[in-house]
GROMACS .gro file of C-alpha atoms in nm:
model
  366
    1UNK     CA    1   1.764   3.038  -1.813
    2UNK     CA    2   1.443   2.820  -1.772
    3UNK     CA    3   1.383   2.452  -1.889
    4UNK     CA    4   0.985   2.424  -1.981
    5UNK     CA    5   0.863   2.078  -1.833
    6UNK     CA    6   0.555   1.994  -2.077
    7UNK     CA    7   0.354   1.721  -1.941
    8UNK     CA    8   0.061   1.474  -2.133
    9UNK     CA    9  -0.167   1.233  -1.943
   10UNK     CA   10  -0.262   0.889  -2.083
   11UNK     CA   11  -0.489   0.608  -2.020
   12UNK     CA   12  -0.747   0.716  -1.778
   13UNK     CA   13  -1.057   0.969  -1.895
   14UNK     CA   14  -1.188   1.272  -1.716
   15UNK     CA   15  -1.491   1.142  -1.668
   16UNK     CA   16  -1.383   0.803  -1.430
   17UNK     CA   17  -1.153   1.028  -1.271
   18UNK     CA   18  -1.470   1.263  -1.207
   19UNK     CA   19  -1.636   0.978  -1.033
   20UNK     CA   20  -1.345   0.842  -0.867
   21UNK     CA   21  -1.303   1.161  -0.686
   22UNK     CA   22  -1.634   1.197  -0.587
   23UNK     CA   23  -1.665   0.885  -0.400
   24UNK     CA   24  -1.370   0.913  -0.201
   25UNK     CA   25  -1.296   1.075   0.107
   26UNK     CA   26  -1.691   1.050   0.221
   27UNK     CA   27  -1.644   0.969   0.579
   28UNK     CA   28  -1.320   1.165   0.676
   29UNK     CA   29  -1.532   1.489   0.580
   30UNK     CA   30  -1.756   1.542   0.826
   31UNK     CA   31  -1.487   1.444   1.132
   32UNK     CA   32  -1.357   1.714   1.324
   33UNK     CA   33  -0.970   1.748   1.305
   34UNK     CA   34  -0.819   1.736   1.661
   35UNK     CA   35  -0.468   1.922   1.697
   36UNK     CA   36  -0.196   1.715   1.608
   37UNK     CA   37   0.215   1.751   1.594
   38UNK     CA   38   0.374   2.027   1.376
   39UNK     CA   39   0.466   1.893   1.078
   40UNK     CA   40   0.884   1.786   1.038
   41UNK     CA   41   0.983   1.508   0.832
   42UNK     CA   42   1.232   1.286   0.886
   43UNK     CA   43   1.512   1.276   0.590
   44UNK     CA   44   1.411   1.587   0.400
   45UNK     CA   45   1.513   1.933   0.395
   46UNK     CA   46   1.239   2.180   0.498
   47UNK     CA   47   1.032   2.231   0.145
   48UNK     CA   48   0.761   2.421  -0.017
   49UNK     CA   49   0.530   2.420  -0.361
   50UNK     CA   50   0.864   2.625  -0.515
   51UNK     CA   51   1.086   2.306  -0.415
   52UNK     CA   52   1.389   2.256  -0.137
   53UNK     CA   53   1.430   2.548   0.083
   54UNK     CA   54   1.832   2.534   0.184
   55UNK     CA   55   1.953   2.698   0.405
   56UNK     CA   56   2.307   2.649   0.322
   57UNK     CA   57   2.492   2.782   0.017
   58UNK     CA   58   2.552   2.497  -0.282
   59UNK     CA   59   2.870   2.438  -0.420
   60UNK     CA   60   2.660   2.484  -0.724
   61UNK     CA   61   2.537   2.826  -0.729
   62UNK     CA   62   2.300   2.762  -1.048
   63UNK     CA   63   2.068   2.525  -0.910
   64UNK     CA   64   1.749   2.414  -1.064
   65UNK     CA   65   1.422   2.359  -0.783
   66UNK     CA   66   1.437   2.026  -0.634
   67UNK     CA   67   1.205   1.812  -0.418
   68UNK     CA   68   1.215   1.532  -0.175
   69UNK     CA   69   1.005   1.275  -0.089
   70UNK     CA   70   1.066   0.989   0.188
   71UNK     CA   71   0.833   0.686   0.182
   72UNK     CA   72   0.824   0.468   0.538
   73UNK     CA   73   0.721   0.154   0.442
   74UNK     CA   74   0.802  -0.180   0.654
   75UNK     CA   75   1.106  -0.410   0.729
   76UNK     CA   76   1.336  -0.465   0.420
   77UNK     CA   77   1.247  -0.821   0.412
   78UNK     CA   78   0.896  -0.683   0.369
   79UNK     CA   79   0.666  -0.622   0.086
   80UNK     CA   80   0.625  -0.270   0.140
   81UNK     CA   81   0.971  -0.152   0.158
   82UNK     CA   82   0.976  -0.280  -0.211
   83UNK     CA   83   0.692  -0.129  -0.280
   84UNK     CA   84   0.778   0.183  -0.180
   85UNK     CA   85   1.119   0.144  -0.344
   86UNK     CA   86   0.971   0.085  -0.671
   87UNK     CA   87   0.757   0.425  -0.646
   88UNK     CA   88   1.128   0.589  -0.559
   89UNK     CA   89   1.232   0.371  -0.894
   90UNK     CA   90   0.949   0.522  -1.053
   91UNK     CA   91   1.011   0.903  -0.990
   92UNK     CA   92   1.404   0.800  -1.047
   93UNK     CA   93   1.340   0.752  -1.408
   94UNK     CA   94   1.058   0.987  -1.457
   95UNK     CA   95   1.317   1.263  -1.262
   96UNK     CA   96   1.345   1.515  -1.568
   97UNK     CA   97   0.970   1.586  -1.579
   98UNK     CA   98   0.921   1.663  -1.197
   99UNK     CA   99   1.306   1.699  -1.013
  100UNK     CA  100   1.166   1.494  -0.698
  101UNK     CA  101   1.429   1.307  -0.528
  102UNK     CA  102   1.263   0.960  -0.362
  103UNK     CA  103   1.400   0.742  -0.095
  104UNK     CA  104   1.215   0.447   0.072
  105UNK     CA  105   1.262   0.475   0.481
  106UNK     CA  106   1.205   0.116   0.682
  107UNK     CA  107   1.010   0.127   0.971
  108UNK     CA  108   0.841  -0.148   1.174
  109UNK     CA  109   0.557  -0.175   0.971
  110UNK     CA  110   0.168  -0.014   0.949
  111UNK     CA  111   0.142   0.040   1.333
  112UNK     CA  112   0.477   0.184   1.351
  113UNK     CA  113   0.357   0.400   1.042
  114UNK     CA  114   0.090   0.502   1.171
  115UNK     CA  115   0.256   0.644   1.493
  116UNK     CA  116   0.492   0.836   1.224
  117UNK     CA  117   0.226   0.985   1.082
  118UNK     CA  118   0.085   1.129   1.430
  119UNK     CA  119   0.399   1.270   1.520
  120UNK     CA  120   0.466   1.462   1.233
  121UNK     CA  121   0.787   1.253   1.099
  122UNK     CA  122   0.624   1.125   0.802
  123UNK     CA  123   0.564   1.269   0.455
  124UNK     CA  124   0.389   0.952   0.317
  125UNK     CA  125   0.356   0.589   0.471
  126UNK     CA  126   0.193   0.250   0.378
  127UNK     CA  127  -0.068   0.126   0.516
  128UNK     CA  128  -0.391  -0.120   0.483
  129UNK     CA  129  -0.703  -0.033   0.327
  130UNK     CA  130  -0.888  -0.113   0.698
  131UNK     CA  131  -0.613   0.085   0.861
  132UNK     CA  132  -0.706   0.387   0.566
  133UNK     CA  133  -1.100   0.283   0.738
  134UNK     CA  134  -1.078   0.317   1.071
  135UNK     CA  135  -0.855   0.659   1.053
  136UNK     CA  136  -1.143   0.816   0.859
  137UNK     CA  137  -1.421   0.703   1.071
  138UNK     CA  138  -1.234   0.827   1.386
  139UNK     CA  139  -1.174   0.506   1.560
  140UNK     CA  140  -0.770   0.473   1.492
  141UNK     CA  141  -0.732   0.892   1.412
  142UNK     CA  142  -0.509   0.997   1.172
  143UNK     CA  143  -0.600   1.307   1.183
  144UNK     CA  144  -0.322   1.457   0.915
  145UNK     CA  145  -0.348   1.173   0.696
  146UNK     CA  146  -0.459   1.168   0.332
  147UNK     CA  147  -0.513   0.937   0.102
  148UNK     CA  148  -0.279   0.896  -0.221
  149UNK     CA  149  -0.363   0.567  -0.337
  150UNK     CA  150  -0.436   0.226  -0.358
  151UNK     CA  151  -0.109   0.010  -0.524
  152UNK     CA  152  -0.176  -0.380  -0.464
  153UNK     CA  153  -0.385  -0.671  -0.351
  154UNK     CA  154  -0.331  -0.787  -0.016
  155UNK     CA  155  -0.551  -1.145  -0.062
  156UNK     CA  156  -0.608  -1.385   0.193
  157UNK     CA  157  -0.465  -1.752   0.128
  158UNK     CA  158  -0.554  -2.027   0.270
  159UNK     CA  159  -0.208  -2.317   0.260
  160UNK     CA  160  -0.281  -2.649   0.370
  161UNK     CA  161  -0.101  -2.998   0.376
  162UNK     CA  162  -0.199  -3.239   0.107
  163UNK     CA  163  -0.272  -3.537   0.350
  164UNK     CA  164  -0.545  -3.267   0.527
  165UNK     CA  165  -0.834  -3.338   0.300
  166UNK     CA  166  -0.922  -2.942   0.364
  167UNK     CA  167  -1.071  -2.820  -0.003
  168UNK     CA  168  -1.236  -2.467   0.177
  169UNK     CA  169  -1.266  -2.280   0.485
  170UNK     CA  170  -1.586  -2.456   0.573
  171UNK     CA  171  -1.323  -2.810   0.606
  172UNK     CA  172  -1.132  -2.642   0.871
  173UNK     CA  173  -1.353  -2.777   1.197
  174UNK     CA  174  -1.159  -3.077   1.361
  175UNK     CA  175  -0.834  -2.968   1.188
  176UNK     CA  176  -0.534  -2.822   1.339
  177UNK     CA  177  -0.498  -2.464   1.248
  178UNK     CA  178  -0.198  -2.171   1.340
  179UNK     CA  179  -0.445  -1.863   1.373
  180UNK     CA  180  -0.067  -1.652   1.487
  181UNK     CA  181  -0.082  -1.511   1.859
  182UNK     CA  182  -0.325  -1.370   2.051
  183UNK     CA  183  -0.413  -0.959   2.021
  184UNK     CA  184  -0.208  -1.019   1.653
  185UNK     CA  185  -0.339  -0.895   1.313
  186UNK     CA  186  -0.349  -1.247   1.171
  187UNK     CA  187  -0.527  -1.391   1.481
  188UNK     CA  188  -0.736  -1.119   1.419
  189UNK     CA  189  -0.825  -1.141   1.076
  190UNK     CA  190  -0.831  -1.512   1.121
  191UNK     CA  191  -1.113  -1.467   1.412
  192UNK     CA  192  -1.357  -1.227   1.143
  193UNK     CA  193  -1.334  -1.518   0.872
  194UNK     CA  194  -1.403  -1.789   1.141
  195UNK     CA  195  -1.718  -1.619   1.282
  196UNK     CA  196  -1.853  -1.507   0.942
  197UNK     CA  197  -1.838  -1.898   0.845
  198UNK     CA  198  -1.981  -2.048   1.189
  199UNK     CA  199  -1.681  -2.218   1.271
  200UNK     CA  200  -1.572  -2.191   1.689
  201UNK     CA  201  -1.248  -2.193   1.777
  202UNK     CA  202  -1.399  -2.510   2.002
  203UNK     CA  203  -1.475  -2.661   1.636
  204UNK     CA  204  -1.090  -2.647   1.547
  205UNK     CA  205  -0.934  -2.991   1.620
  206UNK     CA  206  -0.632  -2.771   1.784
  207UNK     CA  207  -0.551  -2.391   1.768
  208UNK     CA  208  -0.239  -2.256   1.783
  209UNK     CA  209  -0.080  -1.939   1.895
  210UNK     CA  210   0.328  -1.913   1.676
  211UNK     CA  211   0.447  -1.644   1.461
  212UNK     CA  212   0.373  -1.667   1.110
  213UNK     CA  213   0.740  -1.739   1.061
  214UNK     CA  214   0.679  -2.093   1.208
  215UNK     CA  215   0.416  -2.135   0.976
  216UNK     CA  216   0.619  -2.383   0.639
  217UNK     CA  217   0.823  -2.570   0.938
  218UNK     CA  218   0.462  -2.663   1.088
  219UNK     CA  219   0.266  -2.760   0.793
  220UNK     CA  220   0.572  -2.935   0.639
  221UNK     CA  221   0.638  -3.167   0.905
  222UNK     CA  222   0.308  -3.223   1.002
  223UNK     CA  223   0.279  -3.040   1.298
  224UNK     CA  224  -0.074  -2.823   1.166
  225UNK     CA  225  -0.274  -2.898   0.850
  226UNK     CA  226  -0.334  -2.534   0.782
  227UNK     CA  227  -0.257  -2.161   0.815
  228UNK     CA  228  -0.348  -1.852   0.622
  229UNK     CA  229  -0.189  -1.533   0.521
  230UNK     CA  230  -0.293  -1.142   0.403
  231UNK     CA  231  -0.049  -1.095   0.186
  232UNK     CA  232   0.068  -0.999  -0.191
  233UNK     CA  233   0.110  -1.248  -0.411
  234UNK     CA  234   0.338  -1.410  -0.536
  235UNK     CA  235   0.496  -1.461  -0.215
  236UNK     CA  236   0.806  -1.609  -0.181
  237UNK     CA  237   0.707  -1.753   0.165
  238UNK     CA  238   0.392  -1.941   0.049
  239UNK     CA  239   0.582  -2.077  -0.262
  240UNK     CA  240   0.854  -2.242   0.008
  241UNK     CA  241   0.589  -2.431   0.159
  242UNK     CA  242   0.443  -2.526  -0.177
  243UNK     CA  243   0.824  -2.636  -0.305
  244UNK     CA  244   0.859  -2.800   0.053
  245UNK     CA  245   0.545  -3.042   0.109
  246UNK     CA  246   0.351  -3.027  -0.190
  247UNK     CA  247   0.149  -2.773  -0.021
  248UNK     CA  248  -0.220  -2.667  -0.113
  249UNK     CA  249  -0.323  -2.320  -0.191
  250UNK     CA  250  -0.657  -2.273  -0.174
  251UNK     CA  251  -0.855  -1.908  -0.141
  252UNK     CA  252  -1.102  -1.826   0.150
  253UNK     CA  253  -1.383  -1.751   0.000
  254UNK     CA  254  -1.741  -1.876   0.101
  255UNK     CA  255  -2.077  -1.784   0.180
  256UNK     CA  256  -2.009  -1.596   0.491
  257UNK     CA  257  -1.737  -1.475   0.359
  258UNK     CA  258  -1.865  -1.284   0.066
  259UNK     CA  259  -2.121  -1.170   0.376
  260UNK     CA  260  -1.820  -1.083   0.607
  261UNK     CA  261  -1.690  -0.831   0.267
  262UNK     CA  262  -1.997  -0.699   0.197
  263UNK     CA  263  -2.045  -0.582   0.577
  264UNK     CA  264  -1.730  -0.439   0.602
  265UNK     CA  265  -1.576  -0.136   0.335
  266UNK     CA  266  -1.191  -0.209   0.328
  267UNK     CA  267  -1.244  -0.561   0.228
  268UNK     CA  268  -1.309  -0.661  -0.111
  269UNK     CA  269  -1.340  -1.018  -0.367
  270UNK     CA  270  -1.017  -1.040  -0.478
  271UNK     CA  271  -0.848  -1.375  -0.694
  272UNK     CA  272  -0.536  -1.488  -0.684
  273UNK     CA  273  -0.447  -1.596  -1.072
  274UNK     CA  274  -0.373  -1.931  -1.212
  275UNK     CA  275  -0.003  -2.045  -1.231
  276UNK     CA  276   0.068  -1.801  -0.910
  277UNK     CA  277   0.233  -2.084  -0.778
  278UNK     CA  278   0.365  -2.428  -0.854
  279UNK     CA  279   0.055  -2.676  -0.949
  280UNK     CA  280  -0.154  -2.347  -0.909
  281UNK     CA  281  -0.363  -2.441  -1.241
  282UNK     CA  282  -0.665  -2.220  -1.160
  283UNK     CA  283  -0.785  -1.899  -1.058
  284UNK     CA  284  -0.836  -1.871  -0.673
  285UNK     CA  285  -1.127  -1.735  -0.541
  286UNK     CA  286  -1.079  -1.493  -0.197
  287UNK     CA  287  -1.080  -1.169  -0.020
  288UNK     CA  288  -0.863  -0.917   0.149
  289UNK     CA  289  -0.724  -0.533   0.151
  290UNK     CA  290  -0.581  -0.341  -0.092
  291UNK     CA  291  -0.211  -0.171   0.018
  292UNK     CA  292  -0.232   0.167   0.031
  293UNK     CA  293  -0.002   0.491   0.009
  294UNK     CA  294  -0.109   0.756   0.293
  295UNK     CA  295   0.043   1.119   0.252
  296UNK     CA  296   0.020   1.378   0.518
  297UNK     CA  297  -0.172   1.689   0.400
  298UNK     CA  298   0.167   1.890   0.478
  299UNK     CA  299   0.323   1.735   0.259
  300UNK     CA  300   0.314   1.956  -0.068
  301UNK     CA  301   0.071   1.919  -0.387
  302UNK     CA  302   0.356   1.960  -0.585
  303UNK     CA  303   0.538   1.607  -0.470
  304UNK     CA  304   0.205   1.428  -0.434
  305UNK     CA  305   0.047   1.520  -0.753
  306UNK     CA  306   0.373   1.445  -0.946
  307UNK     CA  307   0.400   1.092  -0.756
  308UNK     CA  308   0.046   0.962  -0.835
  309UNK     CA  309   0.102   1.073  -1.135
  310UNK     CA  310   0.430   0.899  -1.268
  311UNK     CA  311   0.294   0.555  -1.100
  312UNK     CA  312  -0.023   0.590  -1.272
  313UNK     CA  313   0.141   0.676  -1.614
  314UNK     CA  314   0.426   0.419  -1.565
  315UNK     CA  315   0.248   0.146  -1.488
  316UNK     CA  316   0.454  -0.136  -1.666
  317UNK     CA  317   0.803   0.066  -1.471
  318UNK     CA  318   0.567  -0.031  -1.176
  319UNK     CA  319   0.479  -0.356  -1.216
  320UNK     CA  320   0.848  -0.443  -1.240
  321UNK     CA  321   0.947  -0.350  -0.927
  322UNK     CA  322   0.780  -0.672  -0.730
  323UNK     CA  323   0.583  -0.990  -0.823
  324UNK     CA  324   0.332  -0.835  -0.613
  325UNK     CA  325   0.298  -0.535  -0.858
  326UNK     CA  326   0.278  -0.764  -1.148
  327UNK     CA  327  -0.134  -0.723  -1.151
  328UNK     CA  328  -0.129  -0.386  -1.066
  329UNK     CA  329  -0.426  -0.156  -1.252
  330UNK     CA  330  -0.376   0.199  -1.254
  331UNK     CA  331  -0.753   0.230  -1.286
  332UNK     CA  332  -0.798   0.102  -0.943
  333UNK     CA  333  -0.569   0.316  -0.792
  334UNK     CA  334  -0.825   0.588  -0.677
  335UNK     CA  335  -1.128   0.357  -0.715
  336UNK     CA  336  -1.110   0.128  -0.383
  337UNK     CA  337  -0.964   0.131  -0.025
  338UNK     CA  338  -0.924   0.575  -0.016
  339UNK     CA  339  -1.171   0.606   0.296
  340UNK     CA  340  -0.979   0.871   0.386
  341UNK     CA  341  -1.028   1.228   0.188
  342UNK     CA  342  -0.786   1.260  -0.102
  343UNK     CA  343  -0.464   1.498  -0.068
  344UNK     CA  344  -0.539   1.782  -0.215
  345UNK     CA  345  -0.250   1.684  -0.483
  346UNK     CA  346  -0.442   1.396  -0.604
  347UNK     CA  347  -0.790   1.605  -0.625
  348UNK     CA  348  -0.548   1.829  -0.854
  349UNK     CA  349  -0.430   1.557  -1.075
  350UNK     CA  350  -0.816   1.391  -1.103
  351UNK     CA  351  -0.964   1.684  -1.185
  352UNK     CA  352  -0.725   1.829  -1.449
  353UNK     CA  353  -0.560   1.525  -1.518
  354UNK     CA  354  -0.212   1.644  -1.492
  355UNK     CA  355  -0.003   1.871  -1.234
  356UNK     CA  356   0.096   2.188  -1.279
  357UNK     CA  357   0.337   2.323  -1.518
  358UNK     CA  358   0.661   2.445  -1.374
  359UNK     CA  359   0.945   2.623  -1.570
  360UNK     CA  360   1.240   2.489  -1.413
  361UNK     CA  361   1.428   2.805  -1.355
  362UNK     CA  362   1.796   2.797  -1.234
  363UNK     CA  363   1.846   2.964  -0.977
  364UNK     CA  364   2.144   3.181  -0.794
  365UNK     CA  365   2.088   3.176  -0.449
  366UNK     CA  366   2.334   3.464  -0.371
   0.00000   0.00000   0.00000
C-alpha cells in the first residue's frame, strides 16, 4: 500500500533559478576540503534518503517513512530562534507532502553554531552572510557547511536621541556613542562603518563599550547620544527606545557606506520600510547582511530540498511567523548571500524546480 506524493512548484521560473544556481558557490568550489569530524547530529535519529533508520521496533508495525530535521538557531530571546521555529512551522503545516519532522534548537548564537557545524553535531544552523562568506574563502572555515538559503535582512539602524542633532552617520563627530564591548561583533561592525566614513575614534566626543542591552536605558537617560544595531526589523528592542524617549530612527547609508558595501560581497543595500516604527513616516536607507540557513553537507538531500521548497512555496505562511520575516521575498532566497556552495538538495530544487517524487510506502519492520 502506498500514498503517492505529487507536487507542483509555483512562482519561481526555471530561467531565474538557473541564473541563481550559476552565480552561487563560486568562491567555495576551488578550496581544498580539510578533514572534519564525522556527521553525528544532535536530537535526531540516524537517517538517510529513505527516511529514519530506527533501531528499535515501533509500537506501530505499519509505519510510513519519515525524516527529522533539527535547526540550531540562537537564544530563545533572539530572532534566529523564532525564524528557525517558523521554518519548522511551515514544515509542520506541509507535513503530508514530505513527512519531515522539524525542531528548533537553542544555541549561543552564530559563533556557537559554527562550532556545532564543525563538530558534526548540526544538520542546519542559522548564520549571517559574512560568516557564510568567510567560510567560503577559508578565513573562518566550515568545511562541511553548504548554503541553504538567505531568509531576511539584518539591517543597520542608527538610533539617536531627539536632542542630539544627529541626522546621519556623518554627524557623529563630537557625539557620545556606545560602540559595544571591544572584541564584540557590534564593535567590529562599528569600526568598519566609521572607517568608511573617515571618522576616527578620537573624533567622537566620548566612546562607550557597554553591551547592547544597555543601549536603550543609556540613550533615554541622556548618557549617550547614539547607538547602532544590525538586526532584523521590526525589533521590539528598537521600538522600546522610540516609545520610551522618542528616539529617532536613522539609516547608516552614506557615500562612505556605499563604498564599504561595494567592497564587501556579504553586505547589501537595504531599506527599513516606512512605518516600521512609531513616527517613522519615510523609508530609511541603510545597509546590512542577510540571515542565512546553512546545512551540513551530509544532511540528506531529501530533507534539504523539501525544506527550501516548503519555505519558497509558502511565503505568506513564513512571513506570519515573526515580524522580521514580514518582508521575506522568496526570489532572494538563492540570489544573495550564499557564498558557500549550495547543498546538493538545493541544487536539485533549483535545477528541477521540484524535489524527487516519493511513494510513502507503509513499511512493516518485521
